Amino acid sequence: MKKFLFGLFVTSLMMACQSQEELKLKQYYIDGQALYKTHCENCHQIDGKGLAGLYPPINGSDFLKKNKNRIICGIRNGLNDTIVVNGKTYHQPMPANKQLQGIDVAEITTYIYNEWGGEKTITDVKAVKKILDTCEK
């Protein structure tokens, strides 16, 4: 009986932890979506497909898959470089969002990578803060 109760306890604990992670992912995603609407949607559009050759797509982007650290830096510090996305060159600079905190960048990154990058995980704020500390100013 003790083994059964212990097993039940461990299973319940594992389910509670999983639920905590799922809740955290949902919260990051929802908050990231709201931040995306405020700071990113005007150029990259609600569907993430960009704007008529001016602003690159996020949705279906090869750049998204290969440049996560650069995207994290770009969300906060902007991008002034010419970039190539899906074989098309974009010259339009992306403005900085210096007011965004590490958690904001983590939530936006979680949203775009879960929505359009094929991920099903959180981009953790601690990892984002480390990356932001290494960005070129």
PDB file of N, CA, C and O in Angstrom, residues 72-73 76-77 102 125-137:
ATOM      1  N   ILE A  72      16.771  37.810 -30.994  1.00  0.00           N
ATOM      2  CA  ILE A  72      16.609  38.306 -29.622  1.00  0.00           C
ATOM      3  C   ILE A  72      17.268  39.678 -29.482  1.00  0.00           C
ATOM      4  O   ILE A  72      16.662  40.607 -28.952  1.00  0.00           O
ATOM      5  N   CYS A  73      18.477  39.805 -29.973  1.00  0.00           N
ATOM      6  CA  CYS A  73      19.166  41.109 -29.932  1.00  0.00           C
ATOM      7  C   CYS A  73      18.405  42.151 -30.748  1.00  0.00           C
ATOM      8  O   CYS A  73      18.272  43.298 -30.325  1.00  0.00           O
ATOM      9  N   ARG A  76      15.263  43.916 -29.140  1.00  0.00           N
ATOM     10  CA  ARG A  76      15.582  44.996 -28.199  1.00  0.00           C
ATOM     11  C   ARG A  76      16.361  46.132 -28.865  1.00  0.00           C
ATOM     12  O   ARG A  76      16.062  47.297 -28.677  1.00  0.00           O
ATOM     13  N   ASN A  77      17.371  45.786 -29.667  1.00  0.00           N
ATOM     14  CA  ASN A  77      18.313  46.795 -30.178  1.00  0.00           C
ATOM     15  C   ASN A  77      18.086  47.201 -31.625  1.00  0.00           C
ATOM     16  O   ASN A  77      18.782  48.069 -32.128  1.00  0.00           O
ATOM     17  N   GLY A 102      13.988  42.231 -20.355  1.00  0.00           N
ATOM     18  CA  GLY A 102      14.344  40.865 -20.730  1.00  0.00           C
ATOM     19  C   GLY A 102      13.135  39.947 -20.809  1.00  0.00           C
ATOM     20  O   GLY A 102      13.012  39.146 -21.734  1.00  0.00           O
ATOM     21  N   VAL A 125      13.621  33.626 -19.823  1.00  0.00           N
ATOM     22  CA  VAL A 125      14.099  34.983 -19.581  1.00  0.00           C
ATOM     23  C   VAL A 125      15.568  35.002 -19.150  1.00  0.00           C
ATOM     24  O   VAL A 125      16.315  35.907 -19.526  1.00  0.00           O
ATOM     25  N   LYS A 126      16.010  34.011 -18.405  1.00  0.00           N
ATOM     26  CA  LYS A 126      17.419  33.980 -17.980  1.00  0.00           C
ATOM     27  C   LYS A 126      18.335  33.827 -19.184  1.00  0.00           C
ATOM     28  O   LYS A 126      19.368  34.495 -19.274  1.00  0.00           O
ATOM     29  N   ALA A 127      17.970  32.950 -20.109  1.00  0.00           N
ATOM     30  CA  ALA A 127      18.761  32.762 -21.324  1.00  0.00           C
ATOM     31  C   ALA A 127      18.740  34.034 -22.176  1.00  0.00           C
ATOM     32  O   ALA A 127      19.770  34.446 -22.722  1.00  0.00           O
ATOM     33  N   VAL A 128      17.581  34.667 -22.260  1.00  0.00           N
ATOM     34  CA  VAL A 128      17.456  35.902 -23.043  1.00  0.00           C
ATOM     35  C   VAL A 128      18.332  37.005 -22.451  1.00  0.00           C
ATOM     36  O   VAL A 128      19.020  37.717 -23.180  1.00  0.00           O
ATOM     37  N   LYS A 129      18.339  37.146 -21.138  1.00  0.00           N
ATOM     38  CA  LYS A 129      19.169  38.181 -20.498  1.00  0.00           C
ATOM     39  C   LYS A 129      20.647  37.958 -20.798  1.00  0.00           C
ATOM     40  O   LYS A 129      21.378  38.918 -21.058  1.00  0.00           O
ATOM     41  N   LYS A 130      21.096  36.701 -20.792  1.00  0.00           N
ATOM     42  CA  LYS A 130      22.500  36.402 -21.126  1.00  0.00           C
ATOM     43  C   LYS A 130      22.801  36.791 -22.569  1.00  0.00           C
ATOM     44  O   LYS A 130      23.843  37.367 -22.863  1.00  0.00           O
ATOM     45  N   ILE A 131      21.881  36.476 -23.472  1.00  0.00           N
ATOM     46  CA  ILE A 131      22.065  36.834 -24.881  1.00  0.00           C
ATOM     47  C   ILE A 131      22.067  38.350 -25.038  1.00  0.00           C
ATOM     48  O   ILE A 131      22.920  38.907 -25.733  1.00  0.00           O
ATOM     49  N   LEU A 132      21.142  39.038 -24.389  1.00  0.00           N
ATOM     50  CA  LEU A 132      21.081  40.507 -24.490  1.00  0.00           C
ATOM     51  C   LEU A 132      22.365  41.151 -23.977  1.00  0.00           C
ATOM     52  O   LEU A 132      22.785  42.194 -24.491  1.00  0.00           O
ATOM     53  N   ASP A 133      22.988  40.557 -22.978  1.00  0.00           N
ATOM     54  CA  ASP A 133      24.251  41.083 -22.458  1.00  0.00           C
ATOM     55  C   ASP A 133      25.391  40.969 -23.461  1.00  0.00           C
ATOM     56  O   ASP A 133      26.383  41.678 -23.353  1.00  0.00           O
ATOM     57  N   THR A 134      25.252  40.066 -24.441  1.00  0.00           N
ATOM     58  CA  THR A 134      26.320  39.869 -25.435  1.00  0.00           C
ATOM     59  C   THR A 134      26.054  40.588 -26.747  1.00  0.00           C
ATOM     60  O   THR A 134      26.909  40.563 -27.635  1.00  0.00           O
ATOM     61  N   CYS A 135      24.893  41.198 -26.897  1.00  0.00           N
ATOM     62  CA  CYS A 135      24.546  41.879 -28.144  1.00  0.00           C
ATOM     63  C   CYS A 135      25.493  43.036 -28.400  1.00  0.00           C
ATOM     64  O   CYS A 135      25.913  43.735 -27.486  1.00  0.00           O
ATOM     65  N   GLU A 136      25.782  43.244 -29.682  1.00  0.00           N
ATOM     66  CA  GLU A 136      26.536  44.428 -30.065  1.00  0.00           C
ATOM     67  C   GLU A 136      25.649  45.644 -29.862  1.00  0.00           C
ATOM     68  O   GLU A 136      24.502  45.646 -30.253  1.00  0.00           O
ATOM     69  N   LYS A 137      26.186  46.651 -29.259  1.00  0.00           N
ATOM     70  CA  LYS A 137      25.397  47.864 -28.985  1.00  0.00           C
ATOM     71  C   LYS A 137      25.430  48.788 -30.182  1.00  0.00           C
ATOM     72  O   LYS A 137      26.343  48.940 -30.895  1.00  0.00           O
TER      73      LYS A 137
END
